Short mmCIF file of C-alpha atoms in Angstrom, two decimals:
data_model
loop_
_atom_site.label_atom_id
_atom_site.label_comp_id
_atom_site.label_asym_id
_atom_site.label_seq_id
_atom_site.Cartn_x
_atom_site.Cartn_y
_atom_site.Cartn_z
CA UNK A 1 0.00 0.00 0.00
CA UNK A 2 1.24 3.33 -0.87
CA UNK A 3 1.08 5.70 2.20
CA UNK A 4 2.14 9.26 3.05
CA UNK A 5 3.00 9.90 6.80
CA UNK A 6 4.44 13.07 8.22
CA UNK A 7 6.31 13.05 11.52
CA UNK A 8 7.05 16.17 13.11
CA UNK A 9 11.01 15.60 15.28
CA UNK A 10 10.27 18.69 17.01
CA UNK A 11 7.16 17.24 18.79
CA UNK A 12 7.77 15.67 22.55
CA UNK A 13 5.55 12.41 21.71
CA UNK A 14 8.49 9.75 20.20
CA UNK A 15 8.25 8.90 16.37
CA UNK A 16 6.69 5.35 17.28
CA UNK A 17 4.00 7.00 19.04
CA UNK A 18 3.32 9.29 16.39
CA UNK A 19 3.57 6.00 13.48
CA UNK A 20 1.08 4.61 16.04
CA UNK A 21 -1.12 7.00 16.32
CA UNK A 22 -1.41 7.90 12.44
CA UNK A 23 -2.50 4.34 11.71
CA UNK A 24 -5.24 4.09 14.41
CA UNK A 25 -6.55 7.49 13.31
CA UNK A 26 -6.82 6.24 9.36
CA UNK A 27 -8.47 2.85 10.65
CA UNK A 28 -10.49 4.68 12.68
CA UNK A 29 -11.62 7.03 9.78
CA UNK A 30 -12.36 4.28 7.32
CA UNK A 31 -9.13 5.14 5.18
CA UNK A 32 -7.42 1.51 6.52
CA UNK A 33 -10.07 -0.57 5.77
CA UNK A 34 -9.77 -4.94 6.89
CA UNK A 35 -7.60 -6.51 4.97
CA UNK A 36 -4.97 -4.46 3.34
CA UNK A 37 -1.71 -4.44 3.67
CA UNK A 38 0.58 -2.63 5.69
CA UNK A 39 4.06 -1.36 4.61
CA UNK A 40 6.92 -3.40 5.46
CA UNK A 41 8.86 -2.18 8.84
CA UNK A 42 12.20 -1.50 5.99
CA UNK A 43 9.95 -0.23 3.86
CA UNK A 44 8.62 2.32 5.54
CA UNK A 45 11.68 2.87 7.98
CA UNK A 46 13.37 4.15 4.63
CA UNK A 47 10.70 5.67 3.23
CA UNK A 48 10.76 8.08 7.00
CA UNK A 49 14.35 7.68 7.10
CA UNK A 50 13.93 6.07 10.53
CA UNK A 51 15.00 2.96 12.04
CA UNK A 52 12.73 -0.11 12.10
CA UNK A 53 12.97 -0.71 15.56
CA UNK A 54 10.96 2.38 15.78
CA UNK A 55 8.09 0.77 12.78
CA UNK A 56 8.57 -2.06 14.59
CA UNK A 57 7.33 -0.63 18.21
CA UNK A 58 4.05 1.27 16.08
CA UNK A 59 3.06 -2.01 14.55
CA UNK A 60 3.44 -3.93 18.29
CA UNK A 61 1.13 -1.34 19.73
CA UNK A 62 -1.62 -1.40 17.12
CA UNK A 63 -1.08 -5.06 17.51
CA UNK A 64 -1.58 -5.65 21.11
CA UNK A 65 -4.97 -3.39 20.73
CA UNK A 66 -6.20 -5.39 18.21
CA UNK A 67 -6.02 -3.42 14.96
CA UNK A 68 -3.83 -4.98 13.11
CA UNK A 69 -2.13 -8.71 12.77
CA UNK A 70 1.16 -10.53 11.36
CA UNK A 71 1.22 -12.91 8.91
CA UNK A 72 4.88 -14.96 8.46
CA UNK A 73 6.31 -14.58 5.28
CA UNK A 74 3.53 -12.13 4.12
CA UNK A 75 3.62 -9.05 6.54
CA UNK A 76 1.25 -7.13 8.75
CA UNK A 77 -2.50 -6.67 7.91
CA UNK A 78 -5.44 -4.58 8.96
CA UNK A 79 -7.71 -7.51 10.90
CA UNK A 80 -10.50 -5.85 13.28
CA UNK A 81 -13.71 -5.86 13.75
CA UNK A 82 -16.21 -2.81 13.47
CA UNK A 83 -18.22 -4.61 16.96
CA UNK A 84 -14.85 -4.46 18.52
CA UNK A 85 -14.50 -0.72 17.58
CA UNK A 86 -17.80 0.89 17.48
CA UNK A 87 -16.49 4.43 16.22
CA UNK A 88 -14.42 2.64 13.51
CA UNK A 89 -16.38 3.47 10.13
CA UNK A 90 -15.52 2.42 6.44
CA UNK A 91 -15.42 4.52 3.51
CA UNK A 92 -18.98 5.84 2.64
CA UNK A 93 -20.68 5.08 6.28
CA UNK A 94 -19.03 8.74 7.39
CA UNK A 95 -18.89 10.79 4.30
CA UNK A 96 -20.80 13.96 4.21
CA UNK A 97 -23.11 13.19 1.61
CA UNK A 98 -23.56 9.78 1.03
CA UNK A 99 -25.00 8.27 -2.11
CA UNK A 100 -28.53 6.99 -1.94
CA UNK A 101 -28.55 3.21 -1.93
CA UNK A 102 -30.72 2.23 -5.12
CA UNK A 103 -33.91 0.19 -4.58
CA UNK A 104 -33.59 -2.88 -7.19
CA UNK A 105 -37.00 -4.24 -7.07
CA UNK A 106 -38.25 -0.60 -8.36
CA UNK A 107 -39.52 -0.95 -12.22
CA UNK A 108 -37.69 1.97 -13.56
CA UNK A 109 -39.32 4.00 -16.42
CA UNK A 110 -36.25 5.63 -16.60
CA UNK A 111 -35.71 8.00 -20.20
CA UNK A 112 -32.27 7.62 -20.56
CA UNK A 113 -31.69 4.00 -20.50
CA UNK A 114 -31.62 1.79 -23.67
CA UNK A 115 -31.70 -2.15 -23.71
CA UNK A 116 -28.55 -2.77 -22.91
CA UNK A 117 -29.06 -6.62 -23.15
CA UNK A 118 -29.16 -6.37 -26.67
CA UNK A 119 -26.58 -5.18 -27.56
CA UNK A 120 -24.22 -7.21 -29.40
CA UNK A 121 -20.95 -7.44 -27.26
CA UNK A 122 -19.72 -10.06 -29.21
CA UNK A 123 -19.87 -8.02 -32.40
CA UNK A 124 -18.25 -5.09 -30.96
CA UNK A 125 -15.00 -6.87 -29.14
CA UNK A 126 -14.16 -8.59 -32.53
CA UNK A 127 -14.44 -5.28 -34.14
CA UNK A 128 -12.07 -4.14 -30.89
CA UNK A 129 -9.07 -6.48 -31.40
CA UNK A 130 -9.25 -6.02 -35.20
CA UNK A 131 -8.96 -2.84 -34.25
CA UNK A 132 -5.97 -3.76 -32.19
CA UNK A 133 -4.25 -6.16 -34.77
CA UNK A 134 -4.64 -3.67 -37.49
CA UNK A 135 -3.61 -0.68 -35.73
CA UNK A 136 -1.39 -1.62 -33.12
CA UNK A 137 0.95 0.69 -31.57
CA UNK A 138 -0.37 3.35 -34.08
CA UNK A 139 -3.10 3.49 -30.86
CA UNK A 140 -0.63 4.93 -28.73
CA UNK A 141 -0.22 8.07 -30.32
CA UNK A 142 -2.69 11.15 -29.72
CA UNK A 143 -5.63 10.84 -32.64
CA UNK A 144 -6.74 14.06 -34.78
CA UNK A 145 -8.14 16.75 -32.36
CA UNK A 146 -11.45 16.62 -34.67
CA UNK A 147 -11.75 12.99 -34.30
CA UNK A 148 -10.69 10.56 -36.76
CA UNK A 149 -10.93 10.95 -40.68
CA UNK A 150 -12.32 7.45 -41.42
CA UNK A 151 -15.20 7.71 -38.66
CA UNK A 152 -15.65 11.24 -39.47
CA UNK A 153 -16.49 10.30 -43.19
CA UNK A 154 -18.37 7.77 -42.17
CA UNK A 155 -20.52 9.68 -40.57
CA UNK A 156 -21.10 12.43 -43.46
CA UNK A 157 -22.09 9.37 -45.13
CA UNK A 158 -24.83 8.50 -43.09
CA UNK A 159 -26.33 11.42 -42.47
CA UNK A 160 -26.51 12.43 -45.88
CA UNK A 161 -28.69 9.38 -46.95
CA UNK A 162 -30.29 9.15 -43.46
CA UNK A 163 -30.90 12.67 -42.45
CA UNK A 164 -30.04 14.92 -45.81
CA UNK A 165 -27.36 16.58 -43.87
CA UNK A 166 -24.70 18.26 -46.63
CA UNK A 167 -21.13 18.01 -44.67
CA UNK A 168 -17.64 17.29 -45.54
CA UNK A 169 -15.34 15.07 -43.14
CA UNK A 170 -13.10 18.47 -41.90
CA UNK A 171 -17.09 20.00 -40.91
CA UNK A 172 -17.52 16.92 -38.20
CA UNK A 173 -16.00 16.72 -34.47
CA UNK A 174 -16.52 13.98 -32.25
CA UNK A 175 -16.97 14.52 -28.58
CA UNK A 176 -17.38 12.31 -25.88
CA UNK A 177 -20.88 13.28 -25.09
CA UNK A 178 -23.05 16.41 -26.26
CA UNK A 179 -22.29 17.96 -23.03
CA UNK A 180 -18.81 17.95 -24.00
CA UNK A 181 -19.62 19.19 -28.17
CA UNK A 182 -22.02 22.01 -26.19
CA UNK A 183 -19.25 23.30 -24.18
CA UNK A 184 -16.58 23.40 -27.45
CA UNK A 185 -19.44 25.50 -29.18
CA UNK A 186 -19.82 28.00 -26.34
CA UNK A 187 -16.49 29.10 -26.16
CA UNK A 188 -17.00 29.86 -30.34
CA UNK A 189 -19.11 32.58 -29.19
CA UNK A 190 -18.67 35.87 -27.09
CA UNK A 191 -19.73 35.36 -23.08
CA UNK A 192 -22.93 36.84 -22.84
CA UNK A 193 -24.41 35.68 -25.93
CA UNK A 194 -28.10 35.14 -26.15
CA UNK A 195 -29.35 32.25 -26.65
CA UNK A 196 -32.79 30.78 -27.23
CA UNK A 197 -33.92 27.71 -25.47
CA UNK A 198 -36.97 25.74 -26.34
CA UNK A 199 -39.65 25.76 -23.49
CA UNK A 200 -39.84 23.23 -22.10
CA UNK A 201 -36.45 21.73 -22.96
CA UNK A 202 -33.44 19.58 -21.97
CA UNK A 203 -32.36 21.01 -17.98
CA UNK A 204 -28.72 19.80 -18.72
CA UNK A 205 -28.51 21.23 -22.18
CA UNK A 206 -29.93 24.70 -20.69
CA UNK A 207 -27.73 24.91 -17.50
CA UNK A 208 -24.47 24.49 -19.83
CA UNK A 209 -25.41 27.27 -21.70
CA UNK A 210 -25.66 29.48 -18.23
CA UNK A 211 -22.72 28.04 -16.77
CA UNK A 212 -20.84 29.48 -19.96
CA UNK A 213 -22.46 32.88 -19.26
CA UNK A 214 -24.73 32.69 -21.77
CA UNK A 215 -28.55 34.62 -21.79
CA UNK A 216 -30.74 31.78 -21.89
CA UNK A 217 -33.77 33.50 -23.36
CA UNK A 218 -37.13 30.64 -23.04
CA UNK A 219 -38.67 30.50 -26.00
CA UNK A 220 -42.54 29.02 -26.17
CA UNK A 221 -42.80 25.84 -28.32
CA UNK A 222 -46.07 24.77 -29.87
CA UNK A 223 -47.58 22.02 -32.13
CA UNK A 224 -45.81 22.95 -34.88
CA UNK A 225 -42.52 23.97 -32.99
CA UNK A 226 -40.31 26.87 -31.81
CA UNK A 227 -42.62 29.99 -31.86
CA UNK A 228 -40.97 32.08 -34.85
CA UNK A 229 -42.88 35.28 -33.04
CA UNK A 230 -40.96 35.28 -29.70
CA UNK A 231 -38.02 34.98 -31.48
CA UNK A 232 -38.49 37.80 -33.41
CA UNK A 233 -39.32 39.88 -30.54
CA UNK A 234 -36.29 38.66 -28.41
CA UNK A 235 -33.57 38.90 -31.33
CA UNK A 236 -31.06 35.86 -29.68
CA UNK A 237 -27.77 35.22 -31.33
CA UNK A 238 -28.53 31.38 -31.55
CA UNK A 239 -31.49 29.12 -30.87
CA UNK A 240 -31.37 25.68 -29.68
CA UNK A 241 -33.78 23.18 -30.68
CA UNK A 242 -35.08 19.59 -31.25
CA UNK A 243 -37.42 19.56 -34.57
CA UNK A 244 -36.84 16.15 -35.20
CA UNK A 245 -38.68 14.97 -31.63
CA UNK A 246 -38.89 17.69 -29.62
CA UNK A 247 -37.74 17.32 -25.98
CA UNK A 248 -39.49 16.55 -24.09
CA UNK A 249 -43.34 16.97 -25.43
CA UNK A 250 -42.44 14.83 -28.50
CA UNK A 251 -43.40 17.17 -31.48
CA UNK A 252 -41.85 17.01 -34.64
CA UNK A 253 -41.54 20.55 -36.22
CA UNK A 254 -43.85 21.18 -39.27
CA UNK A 255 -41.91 21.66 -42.54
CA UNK A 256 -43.69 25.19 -42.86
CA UNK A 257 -42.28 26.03 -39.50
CA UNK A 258 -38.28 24.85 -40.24
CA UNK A 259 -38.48 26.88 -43.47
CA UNK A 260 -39.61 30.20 -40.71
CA UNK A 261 -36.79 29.42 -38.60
CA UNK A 262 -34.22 29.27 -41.76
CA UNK A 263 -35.60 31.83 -42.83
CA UNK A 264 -35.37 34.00 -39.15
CA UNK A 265 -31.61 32.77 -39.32
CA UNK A 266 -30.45 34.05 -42.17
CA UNK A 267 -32.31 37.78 -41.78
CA UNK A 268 -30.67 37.58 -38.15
CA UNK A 269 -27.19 36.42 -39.06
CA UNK A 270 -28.43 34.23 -36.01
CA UNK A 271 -27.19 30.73 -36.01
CA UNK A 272 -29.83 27.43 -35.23
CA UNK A 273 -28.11 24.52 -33.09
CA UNK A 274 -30.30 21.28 -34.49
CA UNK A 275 -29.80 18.56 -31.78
CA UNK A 276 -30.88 15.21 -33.92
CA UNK A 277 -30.45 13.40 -30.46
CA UNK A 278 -32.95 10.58 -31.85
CA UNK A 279 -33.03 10.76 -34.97
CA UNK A 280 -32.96 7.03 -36.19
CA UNK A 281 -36.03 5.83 -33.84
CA UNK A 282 -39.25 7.09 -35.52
CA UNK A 283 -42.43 4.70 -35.42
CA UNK A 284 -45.37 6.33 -37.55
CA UNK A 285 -44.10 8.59 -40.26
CA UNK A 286 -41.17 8.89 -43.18
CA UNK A 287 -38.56 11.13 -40.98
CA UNK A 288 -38.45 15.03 -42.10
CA UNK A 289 -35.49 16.26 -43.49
CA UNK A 290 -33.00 17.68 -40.79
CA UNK A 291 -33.06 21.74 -40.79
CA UNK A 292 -29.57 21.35 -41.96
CA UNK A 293 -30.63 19.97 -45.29
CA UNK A 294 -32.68 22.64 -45.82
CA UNK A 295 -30.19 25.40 -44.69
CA UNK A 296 -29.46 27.57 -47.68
CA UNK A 297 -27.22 30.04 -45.60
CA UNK A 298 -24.50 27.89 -43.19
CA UNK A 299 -26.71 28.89 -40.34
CA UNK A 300 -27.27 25.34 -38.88
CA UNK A 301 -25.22 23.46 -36.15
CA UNK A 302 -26.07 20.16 -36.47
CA UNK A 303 -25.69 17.63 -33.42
CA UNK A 304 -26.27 14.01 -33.06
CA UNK A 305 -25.12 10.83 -30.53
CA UNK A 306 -24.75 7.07 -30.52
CA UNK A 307 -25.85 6.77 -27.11
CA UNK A 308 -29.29 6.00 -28.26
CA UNK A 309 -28.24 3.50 -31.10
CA UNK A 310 -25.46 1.45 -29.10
CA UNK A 311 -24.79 2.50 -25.74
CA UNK A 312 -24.46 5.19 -23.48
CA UNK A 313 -21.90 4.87 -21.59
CA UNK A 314 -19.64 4.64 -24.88
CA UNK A 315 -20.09 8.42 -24.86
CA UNK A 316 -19.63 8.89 -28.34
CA UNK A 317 -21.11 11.91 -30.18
CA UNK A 318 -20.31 14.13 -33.01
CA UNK A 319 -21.21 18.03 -33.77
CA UNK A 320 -21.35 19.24 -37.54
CA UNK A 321 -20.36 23.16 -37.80
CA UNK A 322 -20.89 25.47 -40.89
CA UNK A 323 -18.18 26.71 -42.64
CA UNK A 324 -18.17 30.32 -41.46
CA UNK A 325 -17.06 28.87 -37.85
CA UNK A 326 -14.85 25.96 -38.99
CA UNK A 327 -11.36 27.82 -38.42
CA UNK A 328 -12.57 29.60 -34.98
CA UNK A 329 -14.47 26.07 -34.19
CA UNK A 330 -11.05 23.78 -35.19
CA UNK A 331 -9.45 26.68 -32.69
CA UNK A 332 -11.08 25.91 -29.62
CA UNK A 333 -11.14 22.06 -29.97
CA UNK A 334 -7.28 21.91 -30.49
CA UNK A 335 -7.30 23.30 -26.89
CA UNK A 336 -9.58 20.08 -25.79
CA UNK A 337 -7.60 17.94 -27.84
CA UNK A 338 -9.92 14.84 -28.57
CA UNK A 339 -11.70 13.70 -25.63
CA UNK A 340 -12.61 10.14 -27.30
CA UNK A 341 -9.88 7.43 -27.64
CA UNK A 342 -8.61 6.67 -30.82
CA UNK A 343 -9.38 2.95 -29.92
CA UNK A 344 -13.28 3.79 -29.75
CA UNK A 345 -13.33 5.83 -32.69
CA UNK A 346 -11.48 2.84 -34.56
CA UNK A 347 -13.64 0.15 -33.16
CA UNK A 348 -16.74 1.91 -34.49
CA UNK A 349 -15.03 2.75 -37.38
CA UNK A 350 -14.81 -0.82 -38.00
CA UNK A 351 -18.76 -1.55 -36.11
CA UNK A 352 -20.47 0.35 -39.19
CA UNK A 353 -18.16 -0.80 -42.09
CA UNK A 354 -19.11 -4.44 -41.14
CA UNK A 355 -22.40 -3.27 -41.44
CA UNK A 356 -22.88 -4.49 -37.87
CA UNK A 357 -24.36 -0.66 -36.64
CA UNK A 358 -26.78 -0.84 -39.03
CA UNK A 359 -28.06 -4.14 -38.02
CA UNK A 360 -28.31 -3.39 -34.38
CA UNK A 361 -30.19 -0.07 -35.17
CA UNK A 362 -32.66 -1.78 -37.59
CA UNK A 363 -33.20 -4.45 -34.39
CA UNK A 364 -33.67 -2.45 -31.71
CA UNK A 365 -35.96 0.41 -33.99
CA UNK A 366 -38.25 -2.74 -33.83
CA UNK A 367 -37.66 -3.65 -30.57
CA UNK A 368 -38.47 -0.11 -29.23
CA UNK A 369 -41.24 -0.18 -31.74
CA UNK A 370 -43.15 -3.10 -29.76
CA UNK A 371 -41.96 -1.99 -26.66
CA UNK A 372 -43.87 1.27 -27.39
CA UNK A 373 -46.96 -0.46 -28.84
CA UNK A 374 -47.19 -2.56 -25.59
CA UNK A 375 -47.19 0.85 -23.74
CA UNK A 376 -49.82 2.37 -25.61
CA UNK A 377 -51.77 -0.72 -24.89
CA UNK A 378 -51.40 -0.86 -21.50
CA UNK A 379 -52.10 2.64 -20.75
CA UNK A 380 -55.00 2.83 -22.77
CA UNK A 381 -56.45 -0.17 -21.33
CA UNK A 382 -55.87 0.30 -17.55
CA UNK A 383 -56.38 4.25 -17.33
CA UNK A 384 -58.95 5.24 -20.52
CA UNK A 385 -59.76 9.23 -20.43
CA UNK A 386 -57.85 9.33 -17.40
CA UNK A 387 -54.92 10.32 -19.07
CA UNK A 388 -53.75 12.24 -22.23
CA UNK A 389 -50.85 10.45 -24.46
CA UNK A 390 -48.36 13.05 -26.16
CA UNK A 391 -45.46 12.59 -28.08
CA UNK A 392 -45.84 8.93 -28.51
CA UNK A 393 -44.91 9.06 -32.59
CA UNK A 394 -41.31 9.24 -32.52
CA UNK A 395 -38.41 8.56 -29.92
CA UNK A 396 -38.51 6.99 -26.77
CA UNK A 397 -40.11 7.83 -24.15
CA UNK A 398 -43.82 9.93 -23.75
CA UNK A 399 -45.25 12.21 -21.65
CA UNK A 400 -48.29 11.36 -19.57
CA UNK A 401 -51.11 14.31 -18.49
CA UNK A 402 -52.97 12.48 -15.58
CA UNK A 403 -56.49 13.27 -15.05
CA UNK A 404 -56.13 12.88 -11.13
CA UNK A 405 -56.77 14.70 -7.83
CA UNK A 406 -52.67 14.29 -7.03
CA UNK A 407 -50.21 16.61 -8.36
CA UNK A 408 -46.61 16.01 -9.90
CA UNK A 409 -45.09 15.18 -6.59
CA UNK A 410 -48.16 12.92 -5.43
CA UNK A 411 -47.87 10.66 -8.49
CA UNK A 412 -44.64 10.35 -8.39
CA UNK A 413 -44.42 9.96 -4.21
CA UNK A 414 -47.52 7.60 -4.75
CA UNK A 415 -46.20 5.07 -7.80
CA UNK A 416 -42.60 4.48 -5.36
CA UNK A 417 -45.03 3.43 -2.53
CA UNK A 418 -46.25 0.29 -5.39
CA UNK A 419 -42.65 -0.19 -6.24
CA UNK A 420 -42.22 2.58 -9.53
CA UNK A 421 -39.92 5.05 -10.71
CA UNK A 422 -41.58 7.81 -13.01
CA UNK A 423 -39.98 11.18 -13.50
CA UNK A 424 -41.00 14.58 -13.48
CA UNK A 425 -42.09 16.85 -16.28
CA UNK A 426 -41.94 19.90 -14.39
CA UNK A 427 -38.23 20.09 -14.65
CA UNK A 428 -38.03 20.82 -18.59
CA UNK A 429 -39.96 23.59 -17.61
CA UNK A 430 -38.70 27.17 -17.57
CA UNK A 431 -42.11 28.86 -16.84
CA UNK A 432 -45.31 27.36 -16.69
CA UNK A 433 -45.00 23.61 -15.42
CA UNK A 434 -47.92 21.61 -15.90
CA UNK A 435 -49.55 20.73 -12.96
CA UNK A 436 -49.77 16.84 -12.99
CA UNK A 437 -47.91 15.29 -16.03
CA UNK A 438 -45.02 12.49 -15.90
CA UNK A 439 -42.51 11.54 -18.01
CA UNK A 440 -42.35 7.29 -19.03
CA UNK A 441 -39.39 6.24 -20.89
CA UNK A 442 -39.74 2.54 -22.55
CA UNK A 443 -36.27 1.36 -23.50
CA UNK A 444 -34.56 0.04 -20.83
CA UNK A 445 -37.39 -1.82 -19.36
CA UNK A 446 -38.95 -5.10 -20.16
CA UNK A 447 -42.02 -5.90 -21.80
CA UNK A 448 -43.44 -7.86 -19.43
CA UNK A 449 -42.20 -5.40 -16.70
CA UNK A 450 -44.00 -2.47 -18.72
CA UNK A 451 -47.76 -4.33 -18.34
CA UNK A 452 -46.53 -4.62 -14.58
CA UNK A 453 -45.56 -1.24 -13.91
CA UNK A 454 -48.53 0.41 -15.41
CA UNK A 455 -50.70 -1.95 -13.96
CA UNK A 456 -48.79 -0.91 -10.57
CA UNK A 457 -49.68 2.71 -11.36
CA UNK A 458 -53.58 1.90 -11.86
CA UNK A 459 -52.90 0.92 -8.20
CA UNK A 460 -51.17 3.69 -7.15
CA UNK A 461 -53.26 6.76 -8.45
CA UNK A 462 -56.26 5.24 -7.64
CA UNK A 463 -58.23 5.64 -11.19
#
C-alpha cells in the first residue's frame, strides 16, 4: 500500500508513538479498511528515514490493541472488527453526503436508458481487437483533435442518406458526449451571448449554456414547434432546438415552420443549433429532413449521438459546424484535444463498415417499436380518459397528463409506494410547469415489466 506519513522531530511524543497514532486514526476514519496491507517495517523505515525498531514498536502497539495482525512470510494486515471498535467506520458510512442506496425491485421508467441486453458485445469486441491487430501501436499516439478521418467520413455518409445533412469530413468533431460538443461551441461565441432555449427543454442542455455565461432566453414551443414570433421579438444570437422529436413533449416541427426558422436565421445572421439526439427511432411517419438539409445560408449546427443506437456509456457523439465557424471552431477544440480514444473511434469505425451498426439499429428500432406499442396498450387499457398520451410518434419515451386529484409530486411519491420510478415533467420547464404530467421512458425496461408497472400505477393513483 502506498502511504504518506508526516512526523514532526520537534514534537515531545516519540516517532513510534506518532507512526502509532497515524494508523489508528486512518483505521479509525475508514481510510485503513480490513484486509490491506501494511508497509513493510524496511519499507517504511526508509521511506521516513527512521529505524525499524521504531516501525517495529508502532506495529506492536496497534497489535496488542487489536487493529492490526502478522502474517509470516507475508507481513502485517489490517484484521478488526467494526463490533470491537464501534467508532471505527468504512469509507462511505461517514462521508458527508452519502449516495442513496438504489432500490432494485423498483420498475424503472427511466428515459435515458436503452436495452442494454441487446446489444451485441460479441460483435463489438471482434471489431475491438481487429482494431488492435490492425492498428497496433499506431493506438498509442494522440488521434486528430477533430476525431478521426475514417469515422468522421463515415458519418457524413450516413447522415446524408439518413438525415439529408450536406457536410464534408473536416465539418464533423466527435466529442465524448453532447455535453462535452455544447461546451466546445460556447467558447465559439462571445460570453454573454443570447441564446434561445426551447420551453420546455433539456435542464442539462440549458444549465451548460448558463454556466458558460450565456442569456438563456425561453422560448414558447407549440404544435408545430419553436414559436418564430418570440423569437423575433427577443432577437437571440442562436437558438437551440429539437425539430426532429422535440424534448421533451415529442413534437416534430412542421416543414412550414423549419423553413420560418431558416428563414429568421439568415435575416438575423443568427445561427440554429439542431440537436438530432434521436433521430434514427421514428415509429409512424417517413422522418423530415434535418433543418440542416434545408439550410441555404450555413446557419445550422447540427448535433447528433450514438448513445441511443449502441450504448451510453460509450459516450460517443459528433457536432457538424458550418463553414463560417470551422477555423474559430477547429481553434477551440485543439485546446480540448480529442476527448474520445482513438481505440473507440477505430472500433466503431470498424462496427459500421461491417455493417454491424446498421443491423443493431434496424433491431432495436423494432424492438423499441413493440416496446412502445405494448405501452400504448397498456395505458389505454388500464387508465382510458384518465390520461392524455403526447409525443408517442417518434423517440422513446412519452409524456403522460394524468387526469387525477394528485399533483406532480403525489404521483410520483404515490407510484414508489407500489414499487415505480416515473420522472417529473416539471423540470423541462422554464415557466409554466404543468400541474400533474409524468414523463415514461420505454427502452430500458422489459415488456413484461412495462404491463406490470402500469398496472402498478392503476394501483397507485387510484383511477
Amino acid at each position: 500500500m502506498d502511504i504518506t506519513i508526516f512526523l514532526n522531530r520537534g514534537m515531545d511524543a516519540p516517532l513510534y508513538q506518532q507512526l502509532y497514532q497515524f494508523f489508528k486514526e486512518n483505521i479509525h476514519k475508514g481510510r485503513i479498511q480490513k484486509g490491506m496491507k501494511l508497509p513493510s517495517k524496511r519499507g517504511l523505515a526508509c521511506q521516513l528515514s527512521i529505524s525499524q525498531t521504531t516501525v517495529e514498536r508502532a506495529y506492536e502497539q496497534l497489535a496488542a490493541e487489536g487493529y492490526i495482525v502478522s502474517k509470516p512470510r507475508s507481513g502485517w494486515f489490517a484484521d478488526y472488527e467494526d463490533s470491537d471498535f464501534p467508532d471505527i467506520h468504512t469509507v462511505g458510512r461517514g462521508s458527508i453526503n452519502p449516495e442513496p442506496k438504489e432500490n432494485k425491485r423498483l420498475i424503472d421508467f427511466h428515459y435515458g436508458n436503452v436495452d442494454s441486453a441487446r446489444f451485441p458485445f460479441s460483435s463489438w469486441r471482434k471489431c475491438m481487437v481487429n482494431v488492435l491487430d490492425q492498428f497496433g501501436p499506431e493506438l498509442y499516439h494522440p488521434g486528430h483533435v477533430l476525431g478521426e478521418l475514417e469515422l468522421r467520413t463515415l458519418i457524413a455518409e450516413h447522415l446524408y442518406h439518413s438525415r439529408g445533412v450536406h457536410c464534408l469530413p473536416e465539418q464533423v468533431i466527435i466529442g465524448a458526449g453532447n455535453p462535452v460538443l455544447m461546451q466546445i461551441l460556447c467558447k465559439m461565441f462571445a460570453p454573454g451571448s443570447s441564446i434561445g432555449f426551447e420551453d420546455p427543454g433539456y435542464p442539462r442542455t440549458r444549465k451548460i449554456f448558463e454556466l458558460n455565461t450565456m442569456k438563456v432566453l425561453p422560448i414558447p414551443v407549440d404544435e408545430e414547434g419553436i414559436c418564430i414570433e418570440k423569437l423575433q421579438e427577443d432577437q437571440p444570437s442562436l437558438v437551440y432546438v429539437t425539430p426532429s422529436h422535440q424534448f421533451p413533449l415529442g413534437t416534430v416541427m412542421t416543414m412550414n415552420r423549419r423553413i420560418q426558422l431558416l428563414k429568421w436565421a439568415a435575416e438575423n445572421e443568427s445561427y440554429i443549433i439542431e440537436d438530432d439526439y434521436e433521430g434514427e427511432f421514428r415509429y409512424s411517419s417517413l422522418p423530415v429532413p434535418s433543418l440542416q438539409g434545408l439550410d441555404q445560408h450555413s446557419s445550422v449546427i447540427y448535433m447528433g449521438t450514438f448513445s441511443k443506437s449502441l450504448l451510453p456509456s460509450l459516450r460517443i457523439s459528433y457536432m457538424i459546424l458550418p463553414r463560417p465557424l470551422l477555423e474559430k471552431g477547429r481553434e477551440i477544440t485543439s485546446l480540448y484535444k480529442q476527448t474520445v480514444s482513438c481505440h473507440s473511434q477505430l472500433t466503431l469505425t470498424e462496427f459500421i463498415k461491417c455493417g454491424e451498426w446498421q443491423r443493431h439499429t434496424n433491431k432495436m428500432r423494432k424492438l423499441y417499436q413493440r416496446k412502445r406499442g405494448i405501452l400504448l396498450e397498456a395505458i389505454q387499457s388500464e387508465f382510458g380518459r384518465n390520461v392524455k398520451i403526447r409525443g408517442e410518434n417518434s423517440g422513446l419515451h412519452l409524456l403522460l397528463d394524468v387526469y387525477s386529484a394528485y399533483l406532480e409530486t403525489e404521483l410520483i411519491e404515490k407510484a414508489v409506494e407500489h414499487g415505480v420510478n416515473i420522472y417529473p415533467a416539471s423540470h423541462f420547464y422554464k415557466t409554466q410547469p404543468p400541474p400533474s404530467t409524468i414523463f415514461l421512458g420505454f427502452t430500458g425496461i422489459s415488456e413484461e415489466l412495462i404491463r406490470e408497472g402500469i398496472g402498478k400505477l392503476k394501483a397507485a393513483w387510484g383511477l
